[in-house]
Short mmCIF file of C-alpha atoms and ligand atoms in Angstrom, two decimals:
data_model
loop_
_atom_site.label_atom_id
_atom_site.label_comp_id
_atom_site.label_asym_id
_atom_site.label_seq_id
_atom_site.Cartn_x
_atom_site.Cartn_y
_atom_site.Cartn_z
CA MET A 256 27.62 -30.04 11.64
CA THR A 257 29.94 -28.44 8.76
CA ALA A 258 28.78 -26.75 6.07
CA PRO A 259 30.67 -26.89 3.01
CA GLU A 260 28.33 -26.37 0.59
CA SER A 261 28.66 -22.68 -0.02
CA GLN A 262 32.18 -22.51 -0.17
CA LYS A 263 31.75 -24.26 -4.05
CA MET A 264 30.90 -20.78 -4.82
CA TRP A 265 34.07 -18.87 -2.85
CA GLY A 266 35.81 -21.66 -0.77
CA GLY A 267 39.18 -21.50 -2.93
CA ARG A 268 40.95 -19.31 -0.30
CA PHE A 269 39.48 -20.87 3.26
CA GLU A 270 41.33 -23.38 4.59
CA ARG A 271 38.72 -23.83 6.83
CA ALA A 272 34.51 -24.19 6.45
CA PRO A 273 32.29 -21.86 8.32
CA ASP A 274 31.40 -22.48 11.08
CA ALA A 275 27.97 -24.49 11.39
CA SER A 276 25.97 -21.79 13.82
CA PHE A 277 27.26 -18.92 11.56
CA TYR A 278 26.75 -20.52 8.22
CA GLU A 279 22.96 -20.54 9.21
CA PHE A 280 23.41 -17.31 10.47
CA GLU A 281 24.24 -15.94 7.44
CA ARG A 282 22.18 -17.70 4.80
CA SER A 283 19.26 -16.27 3.05
CA TRP A 284 18.02 -19.14 1.28
CA SER A 285 15.01 -19.38 3.97
CA PHE A 286 13.81 -16.13 2.73
CA ASP A 287 15.17 -14.77 -0.17
CA ARG A 288 13.55 -18.55 -2.26
CA ARG A 289 10.34 -16.07 -2.74
CA MET A 290 12.81 -14.36 -5.49
CA LEU A 291 13.57 -18.22 -7.59
CA PRO A 292 11.70 -17.35 -10.57
CA GLN A 293 13.18 -13.93 -10.77
CA GLU A 294 17.01 -15.65 -10.15
CA LEU A 295 15.79 -17.94 -12.78
CA ALA A 296 14.52 -15.79 -15.61
CA LEU A 297 17.84 -13.94 -15.07
CA ASP A 298 20.06 -16.71 -15.14
CA ARG A 299 18.31 -16.89 -18.68
CA ALA A 300 18.64 -13.97 -19.75
CA TRP A 301 22.68 -13.63 -18.59
CA ALA A 302 23.34 -17.21 -20.55
CA ARG A 303 21.88 -15.52 -23.95
CA ALA A 304 23.51 -12.27 -23.26
CA ILE A 305 26.93 -13.98 -22.92
CA ALA A 306 26.72 -16.13 -25.50
CA ALA A 307 25.64 -12.72 -27.85
CA ALA A 308 28.74 -11.26 -26.13
CA GLY A 309 30.73 -14.59 -27.62
CA ILE A 310 31.85 -15.80 -24.14
CA LEU A 311 29.76 -19.10 -24.79
CA THR A 312 28.93 -20.45 -27.74
CA ASN A 313 25.24 -20.58 -29.06
CA GLU A 314 24.74 -24.37 -28.57
CA GLU A 315 26.30 -23.49 -24.82
CA GLY A 316 23.75 -20.73 -23.82
CA GLU A 317 20.62 -23.11 -25.20
CA ARG A 318 21.74 -26.25 -23.34
CA LEU A 319 21.96 -23.61 -20.00
CA VAL A 320 18.44 -22.78 -20.90
CA ALA A 321 17.15 -25.90 -20.96
CA ALA A 322 18.53 -26.68 -17.80
CA LEU A 323 17.25 -23.78 -16.33
CA ASP A 324 14.00 -24.30 -17.33
CA GLU A 325 13.96 -27.73 -15.84
CA ILE A 326 14.94 -26.17 -12.58
CA GLU A 327 11.91 -23.98 -13.02
CA ALA A 328 9.71 -26.75 -13.54
CA ARG A 329 10.82 -28.98 -10.53
CA ALA A 330 10.61 -26.13 -7.97
CA LYS A 331 7.11 -25.68 -8.83
CA SER A 332 6.42 -29.16 -8.50
CA ASP A 333 8.71 -30.48 -6.16
CA VAL A 334 8.24 -27.88 -2.84
CA ALA A 335 10.43 -30.23 -0.81
CA TRP A 336 12.84 -30.11 -2.86
CA LEU A 337 13.53 -26.62 -2.27
CA ASP A 338 13.07 -27.17 1.69
CA ALA A 339 15.73 -29.64 1.75
CA SER A 340 18.30 -27.30 0.34
CA LYS A 341 21.26 -26.39 2.58
CA ALA A 342 21.98 -23.71 -0.33
CA GLU A 343 23.59 -20.51 0.93
CA ASP A 344 21.24 -18.16 -0.97
CA VAL A 345 18.74 -18.35 -4.14
CA HIS A 346 21.87 -17.44 -6.01
CA HIS A 347 23.37 -20.53 -4.70
CA PHE A 348 20.48 -22.47 -5.07
CA ALA A 349 20.09 -21.84 -8.97
CA GLU A 350 24.08 -22.59 -9.34
CA THR A 351 24.21 -25.45 -7.43
CA ALA A 352 21.41 -27.37 -9.42
CA LEU A 353 22.73 -26.07 -12.71
CA ILE A 354 26.30 -27.69 -12.15
CA GLU A 355 24.85 -30.70 -11.12
CA LYS A 356 22.41 -30.88 -14.17
CA LEU A 357 25.42 -29.86 -16.44
CA GLY A 358 28.42 -30.24 -14.65
CA PRO A 359 31.36 -27.92 -16.40
CA LEU A 360 28.95 -25.95 -18.54
CA GLY A 361 27.11 -25.03 -15.59
CA ALA A 362 29.96 -23.47 -13.73
CA LYS A 363 29.90 -21.48 -16.95
CA LEU A 364 27.22 -19.64 -16.47
CA HIS A 365 28.54 -16.94 -13.39
CA THR A 366 31.24 -15.54 -15.88
CA GLY A 367 31.58 -11.97 -15.86
CA ARG A 368 28.93 -11.34 -12.81
CA SER A 369 28.40 -10.71 -9.16
CA ARG A 370 25.38 -12.11 -7.16
CA ASN A 371 25.73 -8.11 -5.82
CA GLU A 372 24.34 -7.20 -9.03
CA MET A 373 21.86 -10.20 -9.33
CA VAL A 374 20.39 -9.54 -6.10
CA ALA A 375 19.91 -5.55 -7.03
CA THR A 376 18.51 -6.71 -10.35
CA GLU A 377 16.09 -9.40 -8.83
CA PHE A 378 14.64 -7.30 -5.78
CA ARG A 379 13.66 -4.75 -8.03
CA MET A 380 12.35 -7.04 -10.58
CA TYR A 381 10.30 -8.62 -7.25
CA VAL A 382 9.32 -4.92 -6.17
CA LYS A 383 7.62 -4.30 -9.60
CA GLU A 384 5.70 -7.61 -9.70
CA ALA A 385 4.60 -6.63 -5.77
CA VAL A 386 3.33 -3.29 -6.69
CA ARG A 387 1.48 -4.71 -9.50
CA GLU A 388 -0.50 -6.94 -7.22
CA ILE A 389 -1.36 -4.45 -4.78
CA ARG A 390 -2.56 -2.28 -7.32
CA GLY A 391 -4.43 -5.26 -8.10
CA ALA A 392 -5.73 -5.13 -4.76
CA LEU A 393 -6.63 -1.26 -4.48
CA GLY A 394 -8.77 -1.93 -8.04
CA LEU A 395 -10.57 -3.89 -6.07
CA LEU A 396 -10.72 -1.35 -2.60
CA VAL A 397 -11.64 1.48 -5.07
CA ARG A 398 -14.25 -0.23 -7.06
CA ALA A 399 -15.70 -1.36 -3.29
CA ILE A 400 -15.75 2.72 -2.27
CA ALA A 401 -17.23 3.47 -5.64
CA ALA A 402 -20.13 0.76 -5.69
CA GLN A 403 -20.82 1.86 -1.74
CA ALA A 404 -20.86 5.77 -3.19
CA LYS A 405 -23.22 4.57 -6.13
CA ALA A 406 -25.45 2.45 -4.50
CA ASN A 407 -26.69 5.08 -1.57
CA LEU A 408 -26.12 8.31 -3.49
CA GLY A 409 -28.14 10.77 -1.62
CA ILE A 410 -28.42 9.92 1.62
CA PRO A 411 -26.55 12.39 4.56
CA MET A 412 -24.71 12.22 7.44
CA PRO A 413 -23.40 14.38 9.97
CA GLY A 414 -19.86 15.97 9.22
CA THR A 415 -17.27 16.33 12.13
CA THR A 416 -14.25 18.23 12.52
CA HIS A 417 -12.48 17.37 16.10
CA MET A 418 -14.78 14.43 16.49
CA GLN A 419 -17.86 17.40 16.84
CA HIS A 420 -20.79 17.86 14.44
CA ALA A 421 -19.95 20.15 12.19
CA GLN A 422 -21.58 20.50 8.92
CA PRO A 423 -23.75 17.46 6.99
CA LEU A 424 -22.07 15.96 4.02
CA LEU A 425 -23.16 13.02 2.08
CA LEU A 426 -22.52 9.26 3.00
CA SER A 427 -20.67 9.15 -0.51
CA HIS A 428 -18.85 12.29 -0.32
CA TRP A 429 -16.82 10.49 2.81
CA LEU A 430 -16.49 7.22 1.45
CA LEU A 431 -15.16 9.29 -2.10
CA ALA A 432 -12.63 11.42 0.39
CA HIS A 433 -11.08 7.86 1.53
CA GLY A 434 -11.16 6.76 -2.14
CA GLU A 435 -9.00 9.48 -2.74
CA ALA A 436 -6.70 8.29 -0.93
CA PHE A 437 -6.33 4.99 -1.83
CA GLN A 438 -6.11 6.84 -5.57
CA ARG A 439 -2.98 8.54 -4.43
CA ASP A 440 -1.77 5.26 -3.52
CA ALA A 441 -1.75 3.29 -6.39
CA GLU A 442 0.03 6.88 -7.80
CA ARG A 443 2.64 6.60 -5.40
CA LEU A 444 3.17 2.87 -5.87
CA ALA A 445 3.52 3.34 -9.53
CA ALA A 446 6.05 6.11 -8.61
CA ALA A 447 8.17 3.56 -6.95
CA ALA A 448 7.56 0.67 -9.37
CA ALA A 449 8.88 3.09 -11.86
CA GLY A 450 12.01 3.86 -9.47
CA ALA A 451 12.80 0.37 -9.60
CA ASP A 452 12.55 -0.27 -13.59
CA ALA A 453 16.58 0.01 -14.10
CA CYS A 454 18.20 -2.68 -15.07
CA PRO A 455 21.61 -3.06 -12.79
CA LEU A 456 22.98 -5.95 -14.53
CA GLY A 457 26.28 -5.20 -15.87
CA SER A 458 27.63 -3.32 -13.09
CA GLY A 459 29.65 -6.43 -11.69
CA ALA A 460 30.46 -6.79 -8.13
CA LEU A 461 31.54 -2.99 -8.51
CA THR A 462 33.01 -1.46 -11.08
CA GLY A 463 31.62 -3.02 -14.27
CA CYS A 464 31.48 -6.07 -16.16
CA ALA A 465 34.90 -6.71 -18.09
CA PHE A 466 33.48 -8.69 -20.60
CA PRO A 467 31.76 -6.84 -23.55
CA LEU A 468 28.14 -6.96 -22.82
CA ASP A 469 24.85 -5.66 -24.20
CA ARG A 470 23.19 -3.93 -21.12
CA LYS A 471 20.26 -2.54 -22.76
CA ALA A 472 19.42 -5.60 -24.58
CA LEU A 473 19.61 -7.48 -21.31
CA ALA A 474 17.91 -4.99 -19.32
CA ARG A 475 15.19 -5.25 -22.05
CA ASP A 476 15.26 -9.08 -22.05
CA LEU A 477 14.03 -8.81 -18.44
CA GLY A 478 11.35 -6.61 -18.68
CA PHE A 479 13.46 -3.25 -17.88
CA SER A 480 12.98 -0.11 -19.40
CA ARG A 481 16.52 1.18 -18.72
CA ILE A 482 19.95 0.31 -17.64
CA THR A 483 20.89 2.05 -14.32
CA ALA A 484 23.74 4.69 -14.77
CA ASN A 485 26.66 3.58 -12.38
CA SER A 486 28.00 0.57 -11.73
CA LEU A 487 29.11 1.94 -7.86
CA ASP A 488 26.01 2.87 -7.08
CA ALA A 489 23.79 0.35 -8.82
CA VAL A 490 24.66 -2.60 -6.62
CA SER A 491 24.32 -0.77 -3.24
CA ASP A 492 21.23 1.63 -4.33
CA ARG A 493 18.23 0.59 -2.40
CA ASP A 494 15.87 3.36 -3.20
CA PHE A 495 13.55 1.60 -4.86
CA ALA A 496 12.71 -0.45 -1.95
CA LEU A 497 12.27 2.19 0.47
CA GLU A 498 10.34 4.02 -1.65
CA THR A 499 7.91 1.24 -1.70
CA LEU A 500 7.79 0.76 1.65
CA PHE A 501 6.74 4.16 2.03
CA ALA A 502 3.85 4.09 -0.18
CA LEU A 503 2.85 0.75 1.39
CA ALA A 504 3.20 2.61 5.05
CA THR A 505 0.77 5.24 3.52
CA LEU A 506 -1.51 2.95 2.09
CA ALA A 507 -1.33 0.88 5.59
CA MET A 508 -2.13 4.65 7.34
CA HIS A 509 -4.65 5.04 4.48
CA LEU A 510 -6.66 1.88 5.57
CA SER A 511 -6.06 2.23 9.22
CA ARG A 512 -7.95 5.83 9.10
CA LEU A 513 -10.80 4.19 7.27
CA ALA A 514 -10.67 1.78 9.79
CA GLU A 515 -11.15 3.48 12.32
CA ASP A 516 -14.05 5.34 10.93
CA MET A 517 -15.82 1.79 10.41
CA VAL A 518 -15.18 1.00 14.11
CA LEU A 519 -16.63 4.29 14.96
CA PHE A 520 -19.66 3.66 13.12
CA ALA A 521 -19.96 0.08 14.11
CA SER A 522 -20.33 1.32 17.63
CA PRO A 523 -23.95 1.66 19.13
CA GLU A 524 -23.69 5.19 20.11
CA PHE A 525 -23.12 5.99 16.26
CA GLY A 526 -25.26 3.04 14.61
CA PHE A 527 -24.32 4.23 11.44
CA ILE A 528 -23.39 0.82 9.84
CA GLU A 529 -24.04 -2.82 9.79
CA LEU A 530 -21.08 -5.43 10.14
CA PRO A 531 -21.16 -8.06 8.30
CA ASP A 532 -20.99 -10.93 9.87
CA GLU A 533 -18.55 -12.36 7.09
CA TYR A 534 -15.94 -9.81 8.52
CA SER A 535 -17.02 -9.80 12.10
CA THR A 536 -16.70 -12.14 14.77
CA GLY A 537 -18.23 -12.41 18.46
CA SER A 538 -16.74 -13.04 21.84
CA SER A 539 -16.65 -16.30 23.62
CA LEU A 540 -17.95 -14.44 26.54
CA MET A 541 -20.51 -12.40 25.77
CA PRO A 542 -23.02 -13.46 23.38
CA GLN A 543 -24.79 -10.36 22.15
CA LYS A 544 -20.77 -9.17 20.83
CA LYS A 545 -20.48 -8.82 16.99
CA ASN A 546 -17.07 -6.95 17.06
CA PRO A 547 -15.47 -5.12 14.17
CA ASP A 548 -12.33 -7.38 14.15
CA ALA A 549 -11.72 -6.86 10.32
CA TRP A 550 -11.26 -3.29 10.55
CA GLU A 551 -9.36 -3.42 14.14
CA LEU A 552 -6.32 -6.01 13.09
CA ILE A 553 -6.42 -3.71 9.66
CA ARG A 554 -5.48 -0.59 12.52
CA GLY A 555 -3.38 -3.02 14.43
CA LYS A 556 -1.15 -4.39 11.59
CA THR A 557 -0.72 -0.56 10.32
CA GLY A 558 2.70 -0.66 12.87
CA ARG A 559 4.39 -3.59 11.28
CA ILE A 560 4.30 -1.76 7.67
CA TYR A 561 5.80 1.48 9.43
CA GLY A 562 8.18 -0.79 11.35
CA SER A 563 9.73 -2.41 7.70
CA LEU A 564 10.04 1.35 6.63
CA PHE A 565 12.68 2.21 9.86
CA ALA A 566 14.07 -1.57 9.48
CA LEU A 567 15.60 -0.73 5.94
CA LEU A 568 16.11 3.02 6.41
CA THR A 569 17.67 2.11 9.77
CA THR A 570 20.06 -0.80 7.41
CA CYS A 571 21.21 1.53 4.82
CA LYS A 572 22.03 4.96 7.49
CA GLY A 573 25.75 4.31 7.19
CA LEU A 574 26.80 2.19 4.54
CA PRO A 575 30.12 3.15 2.84
CA SER A 576 30.20 2.99 -1.10
CA SER A 577 29.44 -0.34 -2.55
CA TYR A 578 27.94 -3.47 -1.87
CA GLN A 579 27.78 -4.28 1.78
CA ARG A 580 26.65 -7.51 3.72
CA ASP A 581 23.85 -5.56 5.51
CA LEU A 582 21.87 -4.93 2.42
CA GLN A 583 21.12 -8.72 2.66
CA GLU A 584 18.94 -6.77 5.11
CA ASP A 585 16.63 -5.42 2.87
CA LYS A 586 14.22 -8.21 1.90
CA GLU A 587 12.34 -9.67 5.03
CA PRO A 588 10.81 -6.19 5.33
CA LEU A 589 9.99 -5.71 1.95
CA PHE A 590 8.55 -9.60 1.87
CA ALA A 591 6.74 -8.77 4.95
CA ALA A 592 4.89 -5.33 4.53
CA HIS A 593 3.97 -7.09 0.60
CA ASP A 594 1.78 -9.60 2.26
CA GLN A 595 0.72 -7.54 4.90
CA ALA A 596 -0.45 -4.61 2.63
CA LEU A 597 -2.35 -7.09 0.55
CA ALA A 598 -3.95 -8.89 2.73
CA MET A 599 -5.50 -6.06 4.64
CA THR A 600 -6.25 -4.57 0.98
CA ARG A 601 -8.45 -7.08 0.15
CA ILE A 602 -9.57 -7.62 3.38
CA ALA A 603 -10.85 -3.70 3.34
CA ALA A 604 -12.39 -3.91 0.15
CA ALA A 605 -14.45 -7.32 0.81
CA ALA A 606 -15.53 -6.06 4.38
CA LEU A 607 -16.57 -2.40 2.81
CA ALA A 608 -18.11 -3.84 -0.11
CA ALA A 609 -20.15 -6.57 2.37
CA THR A 610 -20.94 -3.74 4.63
CA LYS A 611 -25.01 -1.97 5.21
CA PHE A 612 -25.27 1.51 5.66
CA ARG A 613 -28.47 2.44 7.96
CA GLU A 614 -29.87 5.01 6.10
CA ALA A 615 -32.44 5.80 8.84
CA ARG A 616 -29.90 6.26 11.25
CA LEU A 617 -27.12 8.38 9.36
CA ARG A 618 -30.51 11.03 8.36
CA GLU A 619 -31.49 11.16 11.44
CA ALA A 620 -28.07 12.06 12.97
CA ALA A 621 -27.63 14.19 9.99
CA GLN A 622 -30.98 16.69 11.37
CA ASP A 623 -28.73 17.70 14.46
CA PRO A 624 -29.47 21.62 13.93
CA ALA A 625 -26.38 22.59 14.98
CA LEU A 626 -24.84 20.92 11.73
CA VAL A 627 -26.39 24.19 10.17
CA ALA A 628 -25.35 26.63 12.55
CA THR A 629 -23.07 28.02 9.67
CA GLU A 630 -26.08 28.13 6.97
CA VAL A 631 -27.24 31.07 9.55
CA ALA A 632 -24.15 32.78 9.54
CA ASP A 633 -24.46 32.81 5.29
CA TYR A 634 -27.93 33.91 5.77
CA LEU A 635 -27.08 37.42 7.50
CA VAL A 636 -23.91 37.36 5.13
CA ALA A 637 -25.95 37.55 2.56
CA GLN A 638 -27.94 40.73 3.66
CA GLY A 639 -24.59 42.32 4.03
CA ILE A 640 -23.11 42.13 8.05
CA PRO A 641 -19.88 40.88 7.68
CA PHE A 642 -18.76 37.14 8.43
CA ARG A 643 -17.71 37.89 11.65
CA GLU A 644 -20.33 39.96 13.55
CA ALA A 645 -22.99 37.47 11.73
CA HIS A 646 -20.54 34.66 13.82
CA GLU A 647 -20.90 36.60 16.67
CA ILE A 648 -24.38 36.80 16.43
CA VAL A 649 -25.20 33.55 15.06
CA GLY A 650 -22.97 32.40 18.68
CA LYS A 651 -25.57 34.49 20.80
CA VAL A 652 -28.22 33.28 19.31
CA LEU A 653 -27.20 29.60 19.67
CA ARG A 654 -26.74 30.09 23.64
CA ALA A 655 -29.75 31.70 23.77
CA ALA A 656 -31.21 28.67 22.18
CA GLU A 657 -29.68 26.17 24.19
CA GLN A 658 -30.79 28.50 27.17
CA ASP A 659 -34.45 28.11 26.17
CA GLY A 660 -33.96 24.36 25.69
CA LYS A 661 -34.85 24.57 22.16
CA SER A 662 -32.85 23.88 18.54
CA ILE A 663 -32.41 26.80 16.08
CA ARG A 664 -34.61 25.63 14.19
CA GLU A 665 -37.53 25.67 17.02
CA MET A 666 -36.96 29.73 18.03
CA PRO A 667 -39.51 31.88 16.80
CA LEU A 668 -38.79 34.81 14.68
CA GLU A 669 -39.35 37.26 16.93
CA ARG A 670 -36.89 35.82 19.53
CA LEU A 671 -34.16 35.53 16.51
CA LYS A 672 -35.22 39.57 15.60
CA GLN A 673 -33.56 40.36 19.64
CA PHE A 674 -30.39 39.78 17.79
CA SER A 675 -30.68 40.96 14.04
CA PRO A 676 -33.66 42.41 13.01
CA LEU A 677 -32.55 41.21 9.29
CA PHE A 678 -33.53 37.71 10.62
CA GLY A 679 -36.91 36.94 8.29
CA ARG A 680 -39.31 34.55 7.56
CA ASP A 681 -37.28 33.00 4.76
CA LEU A 682 -34.14 31.99 7.20
CA SER A 683 -36.27 28.39 7.60
CA THR A 684 -35.85 27.61 4.11
CA VAL A 685 -31.75 27.52 4.62
CA LEU A 686 -32.22 25.73 7.86
CA THR A 687 -32.82 22.76 6.39
CA LEU A 688 -30.86 19.59 5.67
CA GLU A 689 -31.16 19.93 1.81
CA SER A 690 -30.13 23.49 1.55
CA ALA A 691 -26.78 23.35 3.46
CA LEU A 692 -26.53 20.46 0.98
CA ALA A 693 -27.00 21.69 -2.10
CA ARG A 694 -24.95 24.91 -1.39
CA ARG A 695 -22.24 22.99 -1.63
CA GLY A 696 -22.11 22.72 -5.19
CA VAL A 697 -18.50 23.96 -5.55
CA ALA A 698 -16.10 21.30 -7.47
CA GLY A 699 -15.15 19.00 -4.80
CA GLY A 700 -17.79 19.86 -2.74
CA THR A 701 -20.35 18.03 -1.27
CA ALA A 702 -23.72 19.16 -3.12
CA PRO A 703 -25.22 15.96 -4.79
CA GLY A 704 -24.68 17.20 -7.96
CA ALA A 705 -20.63 17.93 -7.39
CA VAL A 706 -20.84 14.41 -5.66
CA ARG A 707 -22.22 12.79 -8.67
CA ALA A 708 -19.38 14.19 -11.15
CA ALA A 709 -16.92 13.41 -8.60
CA LEU A 710 -17.98 9.75 -8.60
CA ALA A 711 -17.86 10.02 -12.68
CA ASP A 712 -14.36 11.54 -12.49
CA PHE A 713 -13.24 8.45 -9.69
CA ASN A 714 -14.66 5.85 -11.85
CA ALA A 715 -12.72 7.38 -14.80
CA ARG A 716 -9.13 6.86 -12.71
CA ILE A 717 -10.31 3.41 -11.64
CA ALA A 718 -10.38 2.58 -15.54
CA LYS A 719 -7.10 3.82 -16.22
CA LEU A 720 -5.81 1.97 -12.93
CA GLU A 721 -7.18 -1.02 -14.11
CA GLU A 722 -5.74 -0.72 -17.95
CA ASN A 723 -2.00 -0.19 -16.38
CA PRO A 724 -1.85 -2.57 -13.31
N1 LIG B 86 22.31 -13.60 -0.21
C1 LIG B 86 23.36 -11.81 -0.96
C2 LIG B 86 22.03 -10.45 -0.22
O1 LIG B 86 21.22 -10.74 -0.14
C3 LIG B 86 23.49 -12.30 -2.40
C4 LIG B 86 24.55 -11.14 -2.37
C5 LIG B 86 25.84 -11.56 -1.92
N2 LIG B 86 26.92 -10.93 -2.20
C6 LIG B 86 28.32 -11.09 -1.25
N3 LIG B 86 29.25 -10.43 -1.36
N4 LIG B 86 28.23 -11.95 -0.38
O2 LIG B 86 22.70 -9.88 -0.33
#
């Protein structure tokens, strides 16, 4: 097979067509066809801009725009047409279709522009849209978290560090802890989209357009808030894609951490949650099994998104100034990360919303007396004992309790007094779960009042996120 198609774009100085296998190797149509909507929007804006600059008549500009509309309509209804195309890339596809429709007028559209600036512009447009979509999915996830936090308000659970019982907390506090991470992800993505929101058009291949173009009007026409500052930088800058990939990798990491908690909580040893049938699977061998596959897959897919970030970082490393064909490798990692992060976030939102928290089991686990050891030390501190000393005393009390085969709640006052005369009857009131929770009333703490306030604040930020997805 010879592959003369793309030579129409650049074949003048060539004697022979590219080798067929090389043509397959260098083509990007199979994946950059995803940017066809951005390509056609750009082409329409360009037709208007060069008509305004006097390069085309207004009538020519209008005919080009109408033909591009028709191409868009056909592309939507005739996928076979796209599948059959032998175009080199999305820009070549649109140009070929336009020339087929309009002949020489179609061939006028590429005046004064380069695919280098086009691909940078369309990729930025794609990234802005992808971020909007993922922020929408994040909205569902933080809503699911807020709904569970509200429905389960007041349920305690054991809080751990190093996976060891540490202090009790409210289940809603744990839920909102994950929620905070996702709120930050939404902000990080918005910042990445703001980075992408600069229009390179008018940069030409590398040195700028030679025709008197109104770059700002062109940028506005395509929904950009500003133009890029330097043509050479604009055709080679992919920072916006890297920042988006970093934001997606961090989101995936947060999803993976939530997933890890959920997998643990679903195990019989924890038994904190009941997995929803709709988001679990069974075993083909063991009839008793209900597996947390949704969460395991979310955890498992995180690596691919890290891979995308590293792939693009590596592509950009060591490139000389200006556009290099290496940069064509920017799109597949971002598309893949976009697809995966979107699916992961949506499934996490739905699976979390459908999860039942097992209140009785959580309450029982939160009763572990080890969880109130800090309270005993604080009790002694309140009587004037320096904290380090109090810590030492309580350590000894706990060791004795272990030897006596009792919990600290069951130790007789007389026995406690052997360790400090300051222990009194009122100690029992600080050893309750309720007291341990209620004492954490600082902003950001786990006391019921503080968590209620945190939930209200969390909801207010969700509303903001949804206002401006
Ligand atoms: N398909 C190319 C890409 O994605 C478009 C730009 C091609 N420019 C060039 N000078 N060959 O980067």
